[in-house]
Short mmCIF file of C-alpha atoms in Angstrom, two decimals:
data_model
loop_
_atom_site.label_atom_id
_atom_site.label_comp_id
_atom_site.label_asym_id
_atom_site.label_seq_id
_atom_site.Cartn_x
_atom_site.Cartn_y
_atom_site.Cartn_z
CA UNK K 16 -8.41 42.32 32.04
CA UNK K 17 -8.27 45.63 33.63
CA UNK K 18 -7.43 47.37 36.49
CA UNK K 19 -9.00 51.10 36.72
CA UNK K 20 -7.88 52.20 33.03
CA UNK K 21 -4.72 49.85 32.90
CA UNK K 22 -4.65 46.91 30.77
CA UNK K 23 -2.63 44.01 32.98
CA UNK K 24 -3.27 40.21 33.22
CA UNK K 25 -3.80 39.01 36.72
CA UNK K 26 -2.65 35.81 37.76
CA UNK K 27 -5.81 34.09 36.85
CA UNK K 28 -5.47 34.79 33.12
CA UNK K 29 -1.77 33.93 32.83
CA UNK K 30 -2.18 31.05 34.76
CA UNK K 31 -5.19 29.97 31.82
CA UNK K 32 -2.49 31.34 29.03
CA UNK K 33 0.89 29.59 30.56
CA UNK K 34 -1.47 26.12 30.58
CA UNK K 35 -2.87 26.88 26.90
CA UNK K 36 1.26 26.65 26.52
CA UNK K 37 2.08 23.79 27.85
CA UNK K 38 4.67 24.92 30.11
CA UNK K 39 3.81 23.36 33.43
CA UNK K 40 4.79 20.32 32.78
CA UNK K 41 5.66 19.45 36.75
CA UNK K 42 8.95 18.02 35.73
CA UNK K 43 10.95 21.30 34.20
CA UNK K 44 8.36 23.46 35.54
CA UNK K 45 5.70 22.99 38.38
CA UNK K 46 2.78 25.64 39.41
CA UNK K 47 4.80 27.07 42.56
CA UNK K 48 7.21 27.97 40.15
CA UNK K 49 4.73 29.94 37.91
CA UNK K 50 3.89 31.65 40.82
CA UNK K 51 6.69 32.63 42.14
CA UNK K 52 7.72 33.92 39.13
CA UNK K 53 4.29 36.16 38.56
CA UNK K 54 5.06 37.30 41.99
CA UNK K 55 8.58 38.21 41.66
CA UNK K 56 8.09 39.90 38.60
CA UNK K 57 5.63 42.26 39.75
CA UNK K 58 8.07 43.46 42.59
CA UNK K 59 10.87 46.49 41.90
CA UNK K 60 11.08 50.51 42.22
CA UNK K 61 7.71 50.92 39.86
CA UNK K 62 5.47 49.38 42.07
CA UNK K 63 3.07 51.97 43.61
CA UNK K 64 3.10 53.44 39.89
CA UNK K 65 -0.81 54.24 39.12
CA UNK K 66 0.11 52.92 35.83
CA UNK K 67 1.71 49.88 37.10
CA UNK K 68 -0.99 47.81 39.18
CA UNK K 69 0.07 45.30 41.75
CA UNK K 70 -0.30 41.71 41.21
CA UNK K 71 -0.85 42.20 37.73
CA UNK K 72 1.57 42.36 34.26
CA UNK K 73 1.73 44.86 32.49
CA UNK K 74 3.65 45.01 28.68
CA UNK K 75 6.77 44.92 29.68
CA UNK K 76 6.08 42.84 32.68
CA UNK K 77 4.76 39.95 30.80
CA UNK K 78 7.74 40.11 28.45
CA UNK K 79 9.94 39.81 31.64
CA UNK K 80 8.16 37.03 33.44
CA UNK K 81 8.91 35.13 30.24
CA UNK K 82 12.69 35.44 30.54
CA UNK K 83 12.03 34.31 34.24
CA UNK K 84 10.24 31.35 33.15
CA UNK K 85 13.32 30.52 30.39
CA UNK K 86 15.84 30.54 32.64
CA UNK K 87 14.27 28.05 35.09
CA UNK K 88 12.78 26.03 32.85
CA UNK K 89 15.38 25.46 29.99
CA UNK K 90 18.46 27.12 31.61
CA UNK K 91 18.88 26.02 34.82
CA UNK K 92 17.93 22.39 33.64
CA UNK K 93 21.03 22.39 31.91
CA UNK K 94 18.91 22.06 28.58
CA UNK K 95 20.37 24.68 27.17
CA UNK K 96 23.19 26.69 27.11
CA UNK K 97 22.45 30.39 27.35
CA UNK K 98 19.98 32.61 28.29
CA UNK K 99 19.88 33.61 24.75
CA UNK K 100 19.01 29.97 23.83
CA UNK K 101 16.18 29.67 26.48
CA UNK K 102 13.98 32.69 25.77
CA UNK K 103 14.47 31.47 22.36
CA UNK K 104 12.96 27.95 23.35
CA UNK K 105 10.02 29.39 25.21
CA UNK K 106 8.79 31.14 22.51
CA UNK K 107 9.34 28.86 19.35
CA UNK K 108 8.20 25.64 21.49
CA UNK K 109 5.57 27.33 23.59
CA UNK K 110 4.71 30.88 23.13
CA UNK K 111 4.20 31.58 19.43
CA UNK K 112 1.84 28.77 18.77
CA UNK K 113 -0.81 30.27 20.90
CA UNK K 114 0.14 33.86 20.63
CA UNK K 115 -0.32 33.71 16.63
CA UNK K 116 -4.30 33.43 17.24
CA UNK K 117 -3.84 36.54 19.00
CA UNK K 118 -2.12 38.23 15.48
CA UNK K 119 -3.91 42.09 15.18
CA UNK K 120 -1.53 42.35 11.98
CA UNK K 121 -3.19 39.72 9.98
CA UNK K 122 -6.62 41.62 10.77
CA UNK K 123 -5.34 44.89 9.66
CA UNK K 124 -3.89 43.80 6.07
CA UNK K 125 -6.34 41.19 5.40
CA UNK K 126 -9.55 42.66 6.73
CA UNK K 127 -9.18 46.11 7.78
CA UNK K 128 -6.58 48.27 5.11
CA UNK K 129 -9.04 47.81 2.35
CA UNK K 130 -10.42 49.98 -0.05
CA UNK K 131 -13.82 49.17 0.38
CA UNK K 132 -13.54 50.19 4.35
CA UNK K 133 -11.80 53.37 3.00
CA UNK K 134 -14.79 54.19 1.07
CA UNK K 135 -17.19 53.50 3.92
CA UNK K 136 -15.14 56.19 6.17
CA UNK K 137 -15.04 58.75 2.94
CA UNK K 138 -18.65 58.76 2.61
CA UNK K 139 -19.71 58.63 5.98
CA UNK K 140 -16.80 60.78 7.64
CA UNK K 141 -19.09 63.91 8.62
CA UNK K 142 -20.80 60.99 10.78
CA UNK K 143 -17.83 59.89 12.31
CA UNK K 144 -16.29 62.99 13.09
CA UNK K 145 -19.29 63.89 14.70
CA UNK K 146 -19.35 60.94 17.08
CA UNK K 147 -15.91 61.79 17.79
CA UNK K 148 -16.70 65.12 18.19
CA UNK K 149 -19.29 63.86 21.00
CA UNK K 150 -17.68 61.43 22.35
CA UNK K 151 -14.25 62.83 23.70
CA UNK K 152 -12.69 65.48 25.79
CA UNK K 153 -13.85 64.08 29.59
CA UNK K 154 -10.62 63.39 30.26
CA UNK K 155 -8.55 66.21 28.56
CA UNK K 156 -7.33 68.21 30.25
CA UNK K 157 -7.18 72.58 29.19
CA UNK K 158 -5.62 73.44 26.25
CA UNK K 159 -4.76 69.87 25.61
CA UNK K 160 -5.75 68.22 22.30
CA UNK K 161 -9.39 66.61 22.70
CA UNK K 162 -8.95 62.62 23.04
CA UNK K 163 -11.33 59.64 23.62
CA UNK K 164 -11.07 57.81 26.59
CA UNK K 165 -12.15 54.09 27.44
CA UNK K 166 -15.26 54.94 29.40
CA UNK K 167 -16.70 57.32 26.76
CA UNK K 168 -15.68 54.19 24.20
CA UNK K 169 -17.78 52.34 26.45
CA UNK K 170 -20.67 55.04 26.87
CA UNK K 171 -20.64 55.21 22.97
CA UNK K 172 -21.24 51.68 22.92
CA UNK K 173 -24.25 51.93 25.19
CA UNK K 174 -25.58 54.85 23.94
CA UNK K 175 -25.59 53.18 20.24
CA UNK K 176 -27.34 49.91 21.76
CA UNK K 177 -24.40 48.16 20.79
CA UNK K 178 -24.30 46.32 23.83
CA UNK K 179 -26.07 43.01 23.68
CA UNK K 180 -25.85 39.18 23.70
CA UNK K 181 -23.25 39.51 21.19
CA UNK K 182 -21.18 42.17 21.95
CA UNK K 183 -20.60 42.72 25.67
CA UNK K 184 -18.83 45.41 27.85
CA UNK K 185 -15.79 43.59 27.90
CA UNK K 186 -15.48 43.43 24.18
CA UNK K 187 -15.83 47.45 23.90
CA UNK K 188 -12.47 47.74 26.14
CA UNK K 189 -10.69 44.93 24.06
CA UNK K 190 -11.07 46.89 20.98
CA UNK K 191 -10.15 50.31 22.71
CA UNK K 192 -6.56 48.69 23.93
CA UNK K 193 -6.25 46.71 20.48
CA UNK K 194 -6.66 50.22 18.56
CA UNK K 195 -4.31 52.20 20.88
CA UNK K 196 -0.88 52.50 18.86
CA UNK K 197 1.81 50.82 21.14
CA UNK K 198 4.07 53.31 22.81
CA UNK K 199 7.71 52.31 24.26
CA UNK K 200 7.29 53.91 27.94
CA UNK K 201 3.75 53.19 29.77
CA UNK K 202 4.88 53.61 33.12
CA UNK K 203 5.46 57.31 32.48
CA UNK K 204 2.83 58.64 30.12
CA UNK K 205 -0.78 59.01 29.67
CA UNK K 206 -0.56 58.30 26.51
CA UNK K 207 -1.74 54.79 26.29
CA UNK K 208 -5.44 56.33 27.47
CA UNK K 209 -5.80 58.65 24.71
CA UNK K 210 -7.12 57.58 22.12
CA UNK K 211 -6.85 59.84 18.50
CA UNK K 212 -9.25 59.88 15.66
CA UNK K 213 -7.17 57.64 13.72
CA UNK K 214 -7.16 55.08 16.28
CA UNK K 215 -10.59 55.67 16.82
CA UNK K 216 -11.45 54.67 13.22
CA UNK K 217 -9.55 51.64 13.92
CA UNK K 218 -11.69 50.68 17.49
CA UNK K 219 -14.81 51.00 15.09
CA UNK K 220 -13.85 48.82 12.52
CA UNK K 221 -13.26 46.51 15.61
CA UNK K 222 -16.28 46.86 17.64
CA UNK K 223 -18.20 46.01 14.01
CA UNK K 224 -16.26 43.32 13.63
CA UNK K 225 -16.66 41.48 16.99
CA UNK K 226 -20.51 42.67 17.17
CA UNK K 227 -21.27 42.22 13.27
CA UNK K 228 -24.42 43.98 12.51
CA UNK K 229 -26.38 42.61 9.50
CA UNK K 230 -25.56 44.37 5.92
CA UNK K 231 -27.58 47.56 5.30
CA UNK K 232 -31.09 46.25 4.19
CA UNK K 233 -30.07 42.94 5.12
CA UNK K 234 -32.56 41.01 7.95
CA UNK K 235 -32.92 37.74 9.27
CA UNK K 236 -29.36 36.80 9.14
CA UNK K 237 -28.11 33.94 11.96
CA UNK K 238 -25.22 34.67 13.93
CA UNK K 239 -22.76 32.85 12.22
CA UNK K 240 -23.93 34.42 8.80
CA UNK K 241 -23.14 38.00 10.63
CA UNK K 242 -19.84 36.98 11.51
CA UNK K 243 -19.04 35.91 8.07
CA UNK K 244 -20.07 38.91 6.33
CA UNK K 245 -17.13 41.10 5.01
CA UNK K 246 -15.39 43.66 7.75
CA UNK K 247 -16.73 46.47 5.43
CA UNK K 248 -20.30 45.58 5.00
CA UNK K 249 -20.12 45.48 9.03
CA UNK K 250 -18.74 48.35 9.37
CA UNK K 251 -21.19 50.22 6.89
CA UNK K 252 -24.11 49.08 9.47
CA UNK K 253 -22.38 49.98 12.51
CA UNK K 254 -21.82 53.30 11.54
CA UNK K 255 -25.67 53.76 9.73
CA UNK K 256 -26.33 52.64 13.79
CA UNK K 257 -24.20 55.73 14.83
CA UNK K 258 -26.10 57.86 12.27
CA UNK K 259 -29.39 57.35 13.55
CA UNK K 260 -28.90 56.87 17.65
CA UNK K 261 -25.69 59.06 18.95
CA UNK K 262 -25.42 61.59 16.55
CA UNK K 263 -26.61 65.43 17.47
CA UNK K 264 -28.76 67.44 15.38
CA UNK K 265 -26.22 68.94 12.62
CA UNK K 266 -26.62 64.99 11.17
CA UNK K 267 -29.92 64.04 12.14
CA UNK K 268 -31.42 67.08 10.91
CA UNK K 269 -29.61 67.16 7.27
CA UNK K 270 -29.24 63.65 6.34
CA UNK K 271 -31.63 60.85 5.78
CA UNK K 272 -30.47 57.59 7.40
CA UNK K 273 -29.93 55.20 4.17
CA UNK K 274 -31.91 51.89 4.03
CA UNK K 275 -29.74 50.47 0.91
CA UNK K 276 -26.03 49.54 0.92
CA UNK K 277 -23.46 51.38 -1.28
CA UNK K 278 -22.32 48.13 -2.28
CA UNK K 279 -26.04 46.66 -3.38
CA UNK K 280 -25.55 46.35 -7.33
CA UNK K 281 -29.16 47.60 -7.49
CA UNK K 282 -28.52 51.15 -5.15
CA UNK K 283 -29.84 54.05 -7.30
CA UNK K 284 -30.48 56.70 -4.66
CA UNK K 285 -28.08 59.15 -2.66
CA UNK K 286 -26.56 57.56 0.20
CA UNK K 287 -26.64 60.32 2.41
CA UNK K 288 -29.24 62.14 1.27
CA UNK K 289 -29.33 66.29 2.68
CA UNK K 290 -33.27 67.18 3.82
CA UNK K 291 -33.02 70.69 2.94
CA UNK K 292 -32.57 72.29 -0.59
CA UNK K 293 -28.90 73.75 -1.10
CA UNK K 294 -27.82 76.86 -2.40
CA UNK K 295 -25.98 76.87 -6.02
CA UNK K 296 -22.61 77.89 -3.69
CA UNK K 297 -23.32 74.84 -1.26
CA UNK K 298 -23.91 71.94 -4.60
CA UNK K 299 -20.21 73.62 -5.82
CA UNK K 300 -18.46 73.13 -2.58
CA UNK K 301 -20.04 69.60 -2.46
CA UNK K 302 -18.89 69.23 -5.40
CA UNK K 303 -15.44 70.34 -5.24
CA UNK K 304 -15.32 67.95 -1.88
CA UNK K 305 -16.42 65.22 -4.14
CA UNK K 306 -13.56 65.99 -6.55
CA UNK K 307 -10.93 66.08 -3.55
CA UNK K 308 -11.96 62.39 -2.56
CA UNK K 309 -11.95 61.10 -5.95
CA UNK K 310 -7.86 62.33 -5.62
CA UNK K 311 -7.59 60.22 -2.57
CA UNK K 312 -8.77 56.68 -4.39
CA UNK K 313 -12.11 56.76 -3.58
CA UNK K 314 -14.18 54.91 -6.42
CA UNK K 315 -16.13 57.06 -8.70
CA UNK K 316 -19.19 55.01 -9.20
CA UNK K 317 -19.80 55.27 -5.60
CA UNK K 318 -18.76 58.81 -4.87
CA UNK K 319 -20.58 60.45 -8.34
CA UNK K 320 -24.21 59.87 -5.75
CA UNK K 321 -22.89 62.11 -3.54
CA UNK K 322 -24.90 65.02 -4.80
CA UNK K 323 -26.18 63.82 -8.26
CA UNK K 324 -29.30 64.15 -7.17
CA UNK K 325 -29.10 67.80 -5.34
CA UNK K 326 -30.86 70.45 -7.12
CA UNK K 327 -29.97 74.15 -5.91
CA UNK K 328 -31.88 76.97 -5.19
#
């Protein structure tokens, strides 16, 4: 949940998580005691911190009610012997189990760091750099380094028509804090607000993933058939959605928005295809461009239609 821009749990949602545990259990621990602990752990000098809400945990607060919860459940039952041994407990017989549906590593290697994806961002990346390019700076302050923040995320998301009976608001700030890279000290930085290009690649590949628009040229697919389509083919759509709703002129007026997938077998045209003839000087940069990516890993059947099909001047 949030609180303003700060990610915390209130005592609601731990109280949901500590049951989806199993540790109440009324006989080593009781629901006073949960409470007490939530409360006591949101007392201390960072209190009337902005960035530290009250009555809600933060990171490093719901590491530390944990420890809280050891010690009075395992250690002062005399079931075990340190306090080493009883955060150790808590987390092998209660914590892990549930916390390991929660795993945004898995997602990354398995679905996300994949070449395909990386092709999807190397064709389309004047499109996302131009949603960036809209989408960030309310917050930044002069002659600081232009950042997203949550609410343009959100705005984005609206803007796209993202938001709908599958993907809702909350989902939008999910992905923002899932994206953000995790920083030591949030109690004294602004960091944790500002979100980069890199992790904004990263918040798309997760808002396509949780909304999961059907495959370029792909219709009539049911909603479990959207979810099980491959991160990449999702996030080819989402971003053919950016092309043709948020983006400003320099896009719409130079590309057509494609109506085949890169991936279809049976694609023959250009992707992105320019609307205006190009000069001889404009097909060589292209070209040259073309070249560069190739030198990253990007595969050559699908970058050669880049401009095989431009003619200049």
């Amino acid at each position: 949940s949030m609180v303003g821009d700060i990610f915390s749990i209130g005592s609601n949602a731990f109280a949901d998580f500590a049951n989806s545990c199993s540790l109440v259990d009324n006989k080593t621990l009781a629901l006073k005691d949960l409470d007490f602990h939530f409360i006591a752990t949101n007392g201390g000098p960072s209190e009337n911190n902005p960035r530290n809400p009250k009555n809600s945990l933060v990171r490093h607060k719901f590491l530390e009610i944990f420890v809280r919860l050891a010690e009075d459940k395992f250690l002062k039952k005399k079931l075990v012997a340190t306090i080493l041994e009883a955060v150790q407990k808590i987390f092998e017989d209660h914590l892990l189990p549930e916390m390991k549906k929660f795993d945004s590593g898995w997602w990354r290697t398995e679905r996300y760091w994949v070449e395909e994806c990386d092709v999807v961002y190397k064709v389309f990346m004047p499109v996302v750099q131009n949603v960036y390019k809209r989408y960030s700076g309310m917050k930044t302050k002069p002659g600081q380094k232009k950042f997203m923040c949550i609410d343009e995320l959100y705005k984005l998301c609206n803007d796209a028509a993202i938001i709908d009976d599958v993907f809702y608001d909350r989902n939008a700030n999910v992905c923002f804090n899932l994206a953000m890279t995790t920083y030591v000290d949030e109690i004294n930085s602004d960091r944790i607000f500002q979100m980069t290009f890199v992790e904004y690649l990263e918040a798309l590949a997760r808002i396509a993933e949780d909304w999961s628009p059907p495959g370029v040229g792909t219709e009539n697919l049911t909603i479990e058939e959207r979810k099980n389509q491959d991160l990449y083919i999702k996030l080819e759509a989402l971003v053919v959605r950016l092309m043709s709703t948020v983006c400003d002129s320099s896009i719409k007026d130079n590309y057509t928005v494609p109506t085949k997938s890169i991936f279809d077998p049976d694609f023959e045209e250009t992707y992105v295809v320019k609307k205006r003839r190009l000069s001889k000087v404009q097909v060589d940069e292209m070209n040259q461009q073309m070249l560069e990516n190739l030198a990253k890993g990007a595969d050559t059947k699908l970058m050669n239609r880049s401009v095989s099909n431009y003619e200049p001047e």
